[in-house]
Coordinates of C-alpha atoms and ligand atoms in Angstrom, one line a residue:
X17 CA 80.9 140.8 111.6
X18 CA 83.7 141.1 109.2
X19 CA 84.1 143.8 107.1
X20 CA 87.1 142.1 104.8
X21 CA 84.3 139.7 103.3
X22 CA 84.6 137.7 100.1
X23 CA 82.8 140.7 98.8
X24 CA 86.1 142.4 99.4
X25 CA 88.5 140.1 97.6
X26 CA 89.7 140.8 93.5
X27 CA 87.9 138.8 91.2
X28 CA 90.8 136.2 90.8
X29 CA 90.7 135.0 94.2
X30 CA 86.6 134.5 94.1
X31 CA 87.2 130.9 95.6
X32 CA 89.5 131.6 98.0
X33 CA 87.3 134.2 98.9
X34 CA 84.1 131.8 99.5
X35 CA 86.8 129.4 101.0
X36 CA 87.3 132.3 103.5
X37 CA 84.4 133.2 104.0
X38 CA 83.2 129.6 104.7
X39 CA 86.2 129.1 107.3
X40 CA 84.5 132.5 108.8
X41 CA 81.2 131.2 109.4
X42 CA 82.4 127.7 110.9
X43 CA 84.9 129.3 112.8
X44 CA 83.4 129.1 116.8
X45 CA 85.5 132.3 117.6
X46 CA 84.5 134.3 114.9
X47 CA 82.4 136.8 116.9
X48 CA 85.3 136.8 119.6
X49 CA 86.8 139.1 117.0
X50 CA 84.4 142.4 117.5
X51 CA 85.4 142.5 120.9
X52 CA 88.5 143.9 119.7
X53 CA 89.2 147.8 119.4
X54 CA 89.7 148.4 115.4
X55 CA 87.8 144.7 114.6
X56 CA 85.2 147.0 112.3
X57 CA 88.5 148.4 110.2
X58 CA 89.4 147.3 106.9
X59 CA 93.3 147.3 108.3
X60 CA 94.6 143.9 108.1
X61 CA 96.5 142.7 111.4
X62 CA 99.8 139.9 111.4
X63 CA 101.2 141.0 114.5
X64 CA 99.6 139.9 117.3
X65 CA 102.1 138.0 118.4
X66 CA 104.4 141.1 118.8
X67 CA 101.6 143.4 120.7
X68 CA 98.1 142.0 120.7
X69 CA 94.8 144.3 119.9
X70 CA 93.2 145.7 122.7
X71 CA 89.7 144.4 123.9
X72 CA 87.0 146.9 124.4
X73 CA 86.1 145.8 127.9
X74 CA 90.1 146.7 128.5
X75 CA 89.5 150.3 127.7
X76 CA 86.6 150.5 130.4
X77 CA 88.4 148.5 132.8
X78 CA 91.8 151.1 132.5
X79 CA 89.0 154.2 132.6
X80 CA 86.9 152.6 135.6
X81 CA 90.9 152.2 137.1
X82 CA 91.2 156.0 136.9
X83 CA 88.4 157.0 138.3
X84 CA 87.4 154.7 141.2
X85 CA 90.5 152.3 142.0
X86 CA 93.1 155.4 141.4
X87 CA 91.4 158.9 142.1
X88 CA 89.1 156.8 144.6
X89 CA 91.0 155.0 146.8
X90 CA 94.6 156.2 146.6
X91 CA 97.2 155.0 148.9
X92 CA 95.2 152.9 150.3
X93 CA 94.1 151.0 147.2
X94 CA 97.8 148.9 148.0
X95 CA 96.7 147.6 151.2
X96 CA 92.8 146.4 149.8
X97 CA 94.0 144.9 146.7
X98 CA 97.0 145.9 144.7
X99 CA 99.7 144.5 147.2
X100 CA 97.9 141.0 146.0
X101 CA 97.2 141.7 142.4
X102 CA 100.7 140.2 141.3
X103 CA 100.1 137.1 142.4
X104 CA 96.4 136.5 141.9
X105 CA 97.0 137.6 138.0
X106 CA 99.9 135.1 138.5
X107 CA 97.5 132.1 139.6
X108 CA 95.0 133.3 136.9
X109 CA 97.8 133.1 134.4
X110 CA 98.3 129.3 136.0
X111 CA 95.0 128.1 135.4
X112 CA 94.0 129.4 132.0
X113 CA 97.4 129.4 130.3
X114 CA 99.7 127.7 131.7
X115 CA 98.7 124.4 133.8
X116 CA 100.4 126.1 136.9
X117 CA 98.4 125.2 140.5
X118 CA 98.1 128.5 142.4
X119 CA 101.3 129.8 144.4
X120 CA 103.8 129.3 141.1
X121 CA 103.0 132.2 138.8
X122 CA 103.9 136.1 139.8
X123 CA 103.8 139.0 137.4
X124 CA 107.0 140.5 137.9
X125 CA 109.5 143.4 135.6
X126 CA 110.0 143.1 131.5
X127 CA 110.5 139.8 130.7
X128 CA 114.0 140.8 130.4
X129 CA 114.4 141.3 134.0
X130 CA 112.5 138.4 134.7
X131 CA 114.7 135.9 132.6
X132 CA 117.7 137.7 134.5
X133 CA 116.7 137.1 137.6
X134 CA 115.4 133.0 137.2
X135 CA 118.5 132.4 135.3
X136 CA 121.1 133.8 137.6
X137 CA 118.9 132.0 140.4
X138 CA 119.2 128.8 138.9
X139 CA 122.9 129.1 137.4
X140 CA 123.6 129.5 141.1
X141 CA 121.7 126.9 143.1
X142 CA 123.1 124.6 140.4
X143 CA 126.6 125.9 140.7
X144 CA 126.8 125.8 144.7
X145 CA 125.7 122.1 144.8
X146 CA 127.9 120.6 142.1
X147 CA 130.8 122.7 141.3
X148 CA 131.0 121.2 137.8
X149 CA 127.9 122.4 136.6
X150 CA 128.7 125.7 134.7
X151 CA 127.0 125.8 131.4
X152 CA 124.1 127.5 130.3
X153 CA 122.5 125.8 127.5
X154 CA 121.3 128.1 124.5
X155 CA 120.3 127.7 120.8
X156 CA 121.6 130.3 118.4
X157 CA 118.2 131.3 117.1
X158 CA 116.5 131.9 120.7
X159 CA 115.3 135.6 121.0
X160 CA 118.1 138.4 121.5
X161 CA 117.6 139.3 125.2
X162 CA 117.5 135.8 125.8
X163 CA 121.5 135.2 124.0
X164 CA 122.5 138.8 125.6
X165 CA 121.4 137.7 129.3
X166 CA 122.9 133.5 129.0
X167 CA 126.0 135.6 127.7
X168 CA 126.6 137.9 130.7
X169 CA 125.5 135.4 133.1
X170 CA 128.1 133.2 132.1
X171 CA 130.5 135.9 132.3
X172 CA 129.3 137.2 135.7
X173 CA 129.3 133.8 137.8
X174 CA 132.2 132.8 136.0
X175 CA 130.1 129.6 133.6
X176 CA 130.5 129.1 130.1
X177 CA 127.7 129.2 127.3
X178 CA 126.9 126.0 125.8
X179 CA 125.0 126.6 122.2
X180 CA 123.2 124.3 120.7
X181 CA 123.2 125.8 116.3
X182 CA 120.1 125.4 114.8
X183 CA 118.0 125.2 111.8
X184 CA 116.4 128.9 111.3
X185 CA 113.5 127.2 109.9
X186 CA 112.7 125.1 112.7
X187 CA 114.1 124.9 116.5
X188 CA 116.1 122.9 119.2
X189 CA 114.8 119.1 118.7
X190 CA 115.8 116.3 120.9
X191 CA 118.5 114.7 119.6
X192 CA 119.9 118.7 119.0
X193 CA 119.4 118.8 123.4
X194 CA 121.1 115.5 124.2
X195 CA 124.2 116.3 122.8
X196 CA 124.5 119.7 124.4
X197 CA 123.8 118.2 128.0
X198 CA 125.5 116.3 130.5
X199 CA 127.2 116.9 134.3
X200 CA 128.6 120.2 132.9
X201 CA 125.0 121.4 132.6
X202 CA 123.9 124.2 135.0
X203 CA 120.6 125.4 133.5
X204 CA 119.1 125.0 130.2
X205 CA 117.0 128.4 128.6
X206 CA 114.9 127.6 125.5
X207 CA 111.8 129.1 123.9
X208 CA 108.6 127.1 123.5
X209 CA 107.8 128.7 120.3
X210 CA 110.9 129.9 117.9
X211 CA 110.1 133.8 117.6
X212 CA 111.5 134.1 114.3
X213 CA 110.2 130.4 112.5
X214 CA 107.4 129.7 114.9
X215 CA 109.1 126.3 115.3
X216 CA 106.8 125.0 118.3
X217 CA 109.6 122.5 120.4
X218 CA 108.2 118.9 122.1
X219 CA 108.6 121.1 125.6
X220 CA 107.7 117.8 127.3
X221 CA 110.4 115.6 125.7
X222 CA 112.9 118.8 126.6
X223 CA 112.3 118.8 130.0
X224 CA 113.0 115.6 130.7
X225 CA 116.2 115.4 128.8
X226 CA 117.4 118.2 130.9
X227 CA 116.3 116.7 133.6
X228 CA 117.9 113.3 133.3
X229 CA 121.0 115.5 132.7
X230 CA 120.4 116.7 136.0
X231 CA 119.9 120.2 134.7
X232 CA 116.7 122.5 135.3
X233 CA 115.1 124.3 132.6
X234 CA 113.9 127.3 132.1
X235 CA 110.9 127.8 129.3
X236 CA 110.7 131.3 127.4
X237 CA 107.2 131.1 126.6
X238 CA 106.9 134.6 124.9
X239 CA 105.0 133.0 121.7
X240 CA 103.2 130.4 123.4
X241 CA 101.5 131.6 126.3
X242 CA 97.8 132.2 125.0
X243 CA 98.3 130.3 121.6
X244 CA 99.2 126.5 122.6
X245 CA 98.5 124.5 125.5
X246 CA 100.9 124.5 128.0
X247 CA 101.6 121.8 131.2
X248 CA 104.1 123.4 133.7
X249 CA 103.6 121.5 136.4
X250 CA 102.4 118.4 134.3
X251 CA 105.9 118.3 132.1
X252 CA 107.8 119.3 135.0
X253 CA 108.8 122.4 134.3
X254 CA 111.4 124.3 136.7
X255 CA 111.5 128.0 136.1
X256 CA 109.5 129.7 132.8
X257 CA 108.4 133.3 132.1
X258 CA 106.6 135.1 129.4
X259 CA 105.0 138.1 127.9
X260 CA 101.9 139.4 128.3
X261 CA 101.2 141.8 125.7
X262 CA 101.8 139.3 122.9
X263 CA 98.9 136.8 122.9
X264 CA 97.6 138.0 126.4
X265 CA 97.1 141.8 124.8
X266 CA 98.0 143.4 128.2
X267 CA 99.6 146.3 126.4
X268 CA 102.9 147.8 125.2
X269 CA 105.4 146.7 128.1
X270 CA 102.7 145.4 130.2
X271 CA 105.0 143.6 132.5
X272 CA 105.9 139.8 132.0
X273 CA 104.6 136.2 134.5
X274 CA 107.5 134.2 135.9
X275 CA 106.9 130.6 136.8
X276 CA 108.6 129.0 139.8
X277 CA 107.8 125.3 140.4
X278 CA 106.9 124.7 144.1
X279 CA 109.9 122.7 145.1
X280 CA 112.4 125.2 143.9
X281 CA 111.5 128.1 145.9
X282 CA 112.8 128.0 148.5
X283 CA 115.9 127.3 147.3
X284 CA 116.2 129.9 144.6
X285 CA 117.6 133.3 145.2
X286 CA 117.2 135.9 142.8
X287 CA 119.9 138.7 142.4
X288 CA 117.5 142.2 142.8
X289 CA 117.1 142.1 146.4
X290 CA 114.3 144.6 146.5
X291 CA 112.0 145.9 149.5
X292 CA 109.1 144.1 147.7
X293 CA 110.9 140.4 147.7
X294 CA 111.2 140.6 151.4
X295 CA 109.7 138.6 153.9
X296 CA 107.4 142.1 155.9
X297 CA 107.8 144.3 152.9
X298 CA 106.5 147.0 155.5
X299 CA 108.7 146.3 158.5
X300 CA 111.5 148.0 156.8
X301 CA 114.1 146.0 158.5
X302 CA 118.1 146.4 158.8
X303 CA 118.2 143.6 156.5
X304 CA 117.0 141.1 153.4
X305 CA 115.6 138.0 154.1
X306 CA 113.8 137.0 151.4
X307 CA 110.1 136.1 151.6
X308 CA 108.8 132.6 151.4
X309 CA 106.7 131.9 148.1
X310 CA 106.5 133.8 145.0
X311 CA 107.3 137.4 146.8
X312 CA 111.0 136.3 146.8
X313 CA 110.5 136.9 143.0
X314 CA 109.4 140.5 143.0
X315 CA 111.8 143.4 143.5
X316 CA 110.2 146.9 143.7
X317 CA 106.8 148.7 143.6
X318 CA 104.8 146.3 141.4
X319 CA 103.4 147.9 138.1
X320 CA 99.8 147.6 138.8
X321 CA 98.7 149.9 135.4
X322 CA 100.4 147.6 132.8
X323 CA 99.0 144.6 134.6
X324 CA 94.9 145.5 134.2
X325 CA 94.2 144.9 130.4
X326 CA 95.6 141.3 130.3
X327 CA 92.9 140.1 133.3
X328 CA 90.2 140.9 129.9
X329 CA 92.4 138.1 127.9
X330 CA 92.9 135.8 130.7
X331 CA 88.9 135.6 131.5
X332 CA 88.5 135.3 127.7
X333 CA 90.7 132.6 127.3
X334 CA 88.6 130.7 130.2
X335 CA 85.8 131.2 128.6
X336 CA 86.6 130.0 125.3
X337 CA 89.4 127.3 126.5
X338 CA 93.1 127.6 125.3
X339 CA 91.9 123.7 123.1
X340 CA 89.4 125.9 120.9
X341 CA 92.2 128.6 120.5
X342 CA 94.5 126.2 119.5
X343 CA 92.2 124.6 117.1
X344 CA 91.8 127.7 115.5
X345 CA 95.2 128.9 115.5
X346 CA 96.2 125.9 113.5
X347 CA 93.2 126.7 110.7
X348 CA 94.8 130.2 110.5
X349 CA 98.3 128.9 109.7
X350 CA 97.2 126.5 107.2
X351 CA 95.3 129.0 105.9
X352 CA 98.1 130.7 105.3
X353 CA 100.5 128.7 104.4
X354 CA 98.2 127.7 101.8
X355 CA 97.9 130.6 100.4
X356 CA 101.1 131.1 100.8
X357 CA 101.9 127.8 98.1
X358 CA 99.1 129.6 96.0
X359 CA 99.8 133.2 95.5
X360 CA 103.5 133.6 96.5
X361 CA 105.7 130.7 95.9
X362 CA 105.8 131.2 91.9
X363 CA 107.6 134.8 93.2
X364 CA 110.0 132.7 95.0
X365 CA 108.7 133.4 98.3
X366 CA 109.2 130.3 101.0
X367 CA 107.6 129.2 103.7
X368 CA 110.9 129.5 106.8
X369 CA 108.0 127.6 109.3
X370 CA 107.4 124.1 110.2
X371 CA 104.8 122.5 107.7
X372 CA 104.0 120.0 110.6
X373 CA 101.1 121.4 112.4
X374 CA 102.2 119.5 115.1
X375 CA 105.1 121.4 115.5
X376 CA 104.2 125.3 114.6
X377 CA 103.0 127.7 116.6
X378 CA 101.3 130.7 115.8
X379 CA 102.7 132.8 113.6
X380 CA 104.3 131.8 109.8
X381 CA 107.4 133.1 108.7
X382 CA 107.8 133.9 104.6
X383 CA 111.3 134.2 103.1
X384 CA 112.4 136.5 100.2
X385 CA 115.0 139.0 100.0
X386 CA 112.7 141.7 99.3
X387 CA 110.7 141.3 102.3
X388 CA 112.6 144.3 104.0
X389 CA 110.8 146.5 101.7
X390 CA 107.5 144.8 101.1
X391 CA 107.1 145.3 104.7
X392 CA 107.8 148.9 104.4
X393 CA 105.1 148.9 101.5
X394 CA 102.2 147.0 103.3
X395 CA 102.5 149.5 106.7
X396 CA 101.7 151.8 104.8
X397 CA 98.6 150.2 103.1
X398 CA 97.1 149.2 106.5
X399 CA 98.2 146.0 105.9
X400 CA 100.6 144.7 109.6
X401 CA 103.1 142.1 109.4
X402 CA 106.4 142.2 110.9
X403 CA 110.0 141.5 109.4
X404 CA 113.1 140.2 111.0
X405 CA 116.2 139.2 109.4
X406 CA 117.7 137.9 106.8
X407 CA 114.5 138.8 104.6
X408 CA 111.7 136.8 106.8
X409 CA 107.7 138.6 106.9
X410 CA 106.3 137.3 110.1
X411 CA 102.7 136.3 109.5
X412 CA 101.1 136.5 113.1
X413 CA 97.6 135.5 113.2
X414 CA 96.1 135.9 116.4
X415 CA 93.3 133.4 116.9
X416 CA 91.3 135.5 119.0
X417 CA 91.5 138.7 117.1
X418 CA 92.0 137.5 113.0
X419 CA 89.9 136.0 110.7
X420 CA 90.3 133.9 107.7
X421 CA 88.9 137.3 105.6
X422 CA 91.3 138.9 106.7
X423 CA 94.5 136.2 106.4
X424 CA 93.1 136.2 102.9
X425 CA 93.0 140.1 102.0
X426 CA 96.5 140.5 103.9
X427 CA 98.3 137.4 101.6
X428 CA 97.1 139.2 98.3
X429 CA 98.3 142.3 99.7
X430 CA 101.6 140.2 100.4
X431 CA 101.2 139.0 97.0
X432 CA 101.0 142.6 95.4
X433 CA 103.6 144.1 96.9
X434 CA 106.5 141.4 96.4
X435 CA 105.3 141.3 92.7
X436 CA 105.9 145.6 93.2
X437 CA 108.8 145.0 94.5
X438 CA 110.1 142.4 92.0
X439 CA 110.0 145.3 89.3
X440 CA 112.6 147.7 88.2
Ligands
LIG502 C1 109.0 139.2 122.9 C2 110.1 138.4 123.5 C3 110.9 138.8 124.6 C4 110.7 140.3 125.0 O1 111.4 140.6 126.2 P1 111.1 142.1 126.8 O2 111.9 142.1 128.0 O3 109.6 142.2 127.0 O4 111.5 143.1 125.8 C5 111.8 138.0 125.1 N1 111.9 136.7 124.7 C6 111.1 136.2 123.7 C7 111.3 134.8 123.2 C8 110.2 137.0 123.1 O5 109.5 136.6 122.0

């Protein structure tokens, strides 16, 4: 069970600690948690939502790998069962976290690569049937990479960037959407789940403002796969890709899901025309013609090793439903942020994340200048948060793998080290 017990908390905090302790023991997940490699530790975890734990069973399943699928079968293990472990981790990736029927969902490159690719596609199916559609709607707060690739895009195919400035604190709303589309709109690229407030946005409402701009949309759902409930094909999503090795704990740079709604496929074309996108990979013909399906998608040799561990999260999440994750994913953050309001906003430390339930995600985001070096401070006590400018500490409380214990012993140490850090 867990080892950061109310036992474990400074005699100030008794009652938070029993409050803890009594979220622990109601909590339906709580014994999810010693799955996890590291679970028995005392070390304090916020950053799931940057590279989730490993499970246990993932460690046998990479070994067992080695051994039998590897050293055992060799070359030939591509024709009995890698060749079509893309796409069946895709349709897995459908059912359990994403409301995607099967034939929609590939695991691809980076996420990067990914985003390139579904972009570029759309920007130009968009482009070739109405001229006048050559803006790529972006918010100023979605992730780098996502910015970087709308930017040279647009400067590539000759479109323009249309950004939509928002609130750090919170994220693209609909009103903030409607006012940034219209017939000039090729594509739209937003995040579900803000990475830096954990703003979660009303993808639903989104879509089909986009839509009734006559745009398609393209969901980043980094943050959200594994945390929320999401509806591809039920909010009529177009294109979406996300990460695996935040929520789904494939592993660092465990390669990323892209999202292709059955009526666009055929009609997409993605610029890396790679042997692995064409229609008889193995015919090795004189020339490209892209495969029907979800192949068309894929551009080289896919990366079978960094796509194992996440099949131990994907089964997990089906077993436990993405509702009861969810559920407790919201506890956690309110958790927090109440503790937050306790122990940290008389040091002037402010909660930069929705206070709506409704619309947060999964991690909380604290302000304070100092939070560069707090940071700093709690890495080296075990204690793992993240920090992203201009001075916000990323709480990251994945449901599967944190307990209220430990939310609790990581906010003191929070609370320790910006009072440190507040001293000359
Ligand atoms: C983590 C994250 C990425 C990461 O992209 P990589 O190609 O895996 O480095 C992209 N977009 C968002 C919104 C993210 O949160």
């Amino acid at each position: 069970m867990n080892t950061v017990d109310a036992a474990g908390a400074p005699e100030p905090f008794a009652s938070l600690a029993d409050e803890a302790a009594a979220l622990d023991a109601a909590d339906p997940l709580a014994a999810v948690r010693d799955e996890f490699i590291g679970a028995e530790s005392t070390l304090v975890y916020f950053d799931g939502n940057s590279l989730g734990r490993p499970l246990h069973r993932s460690a046998e399943r990479l070994e067992r790998f080695v051994h039998e699928q590897w050293g055992g079968r060799l070359i030939r293990g591509w024709d009995e069962s890698w060749m079509e472990l893309p796409f069946q981790i895709g349709d897995t990736i459908g059912r359990s976290a994403i409301g995607a029927a099967p034939g929609q969902t590939v695991i691809g490159d980076s996420t990067t690569v990914l985003l390139y690719k579904l972009i570029r596609a759309a920007f130009d199916a968009q482009h070739a049937s109405d001229p006048a559609r050559v803006e790529i709607v972006v918010d100023t707060d979605n992730f780098p990479t996502d910015r970087y690739l709308v930017e040279g895009i647009a400067t590539e195919r000759g479109g323009r960037v249309r950004w939509i400035d928002v609130d750090r604190a919170s994220g693209v709303t609909a009103e903030a959407l409607h006012a940034a589309v219209g017939p000039q709109t090729a594509v739209v690229v937003l995040s579900q789940i803000a990475y830096r407030s954990g703003y979660l946005a009303d993808a639903p409402a989104l879509t089909r403002i986009a839509h009734e701009a006559g745009a398609l949309i393209l969901w980043d759902l980094c943050h959200s796969a594994g945390s929320v409930a999401i509806e591809a094909d039920a909010w009529g999503f177009d294109l979406a890709v996300g990460c695996t090795y935040k929520y789904l704990n494939g592993g660092p740079g465990s390669p990323a899901f892209a999202y292709v709604a059955g009526r666009h496929q055929a009609s997409l074309a993605q610029p890396i025309q790679g042997w692995m996108g064409n229609a008889d990979v193995f015919a090795m013909g004189p020339e490209y013609v892209p495969s029907p399906g979800m192949r068309r998608f894929l551009s080289g040799t896919p990366p079978i090793v960094g796509m194992l561990a996440l099949q131990d999260t994907l089964a997990l999440i089906e077993d436990v439903g993405i509702d009861a994750i969810r559920t407790k994913s919201i506890a956690l953050t309110e958790f927090s942020i109440r503790l937050a309001d306790e122990l940290l906003a008389g040091l002037g430390v402010t909660v930069a994340s929705p206070r709506d339930a409704a619309e947060r995600g999964g991690h909380v985001t604290l302000q304070h200048p100092s939070m560069r070096a707090v940071t700093a401070t709690l890495w080296a006590q075990d204690v793992i948060p993240d920090y992203r400018d201009p001075g916000g500490l990323r709480i990251g409380l994945s449901p599967l793998s944190t307990s209220f214990a430990e939310t609790l012993a990581g906010m003191i140490a929070v609370r320790d080290a910006v009072t440190a850090a507040g001293r000359p």
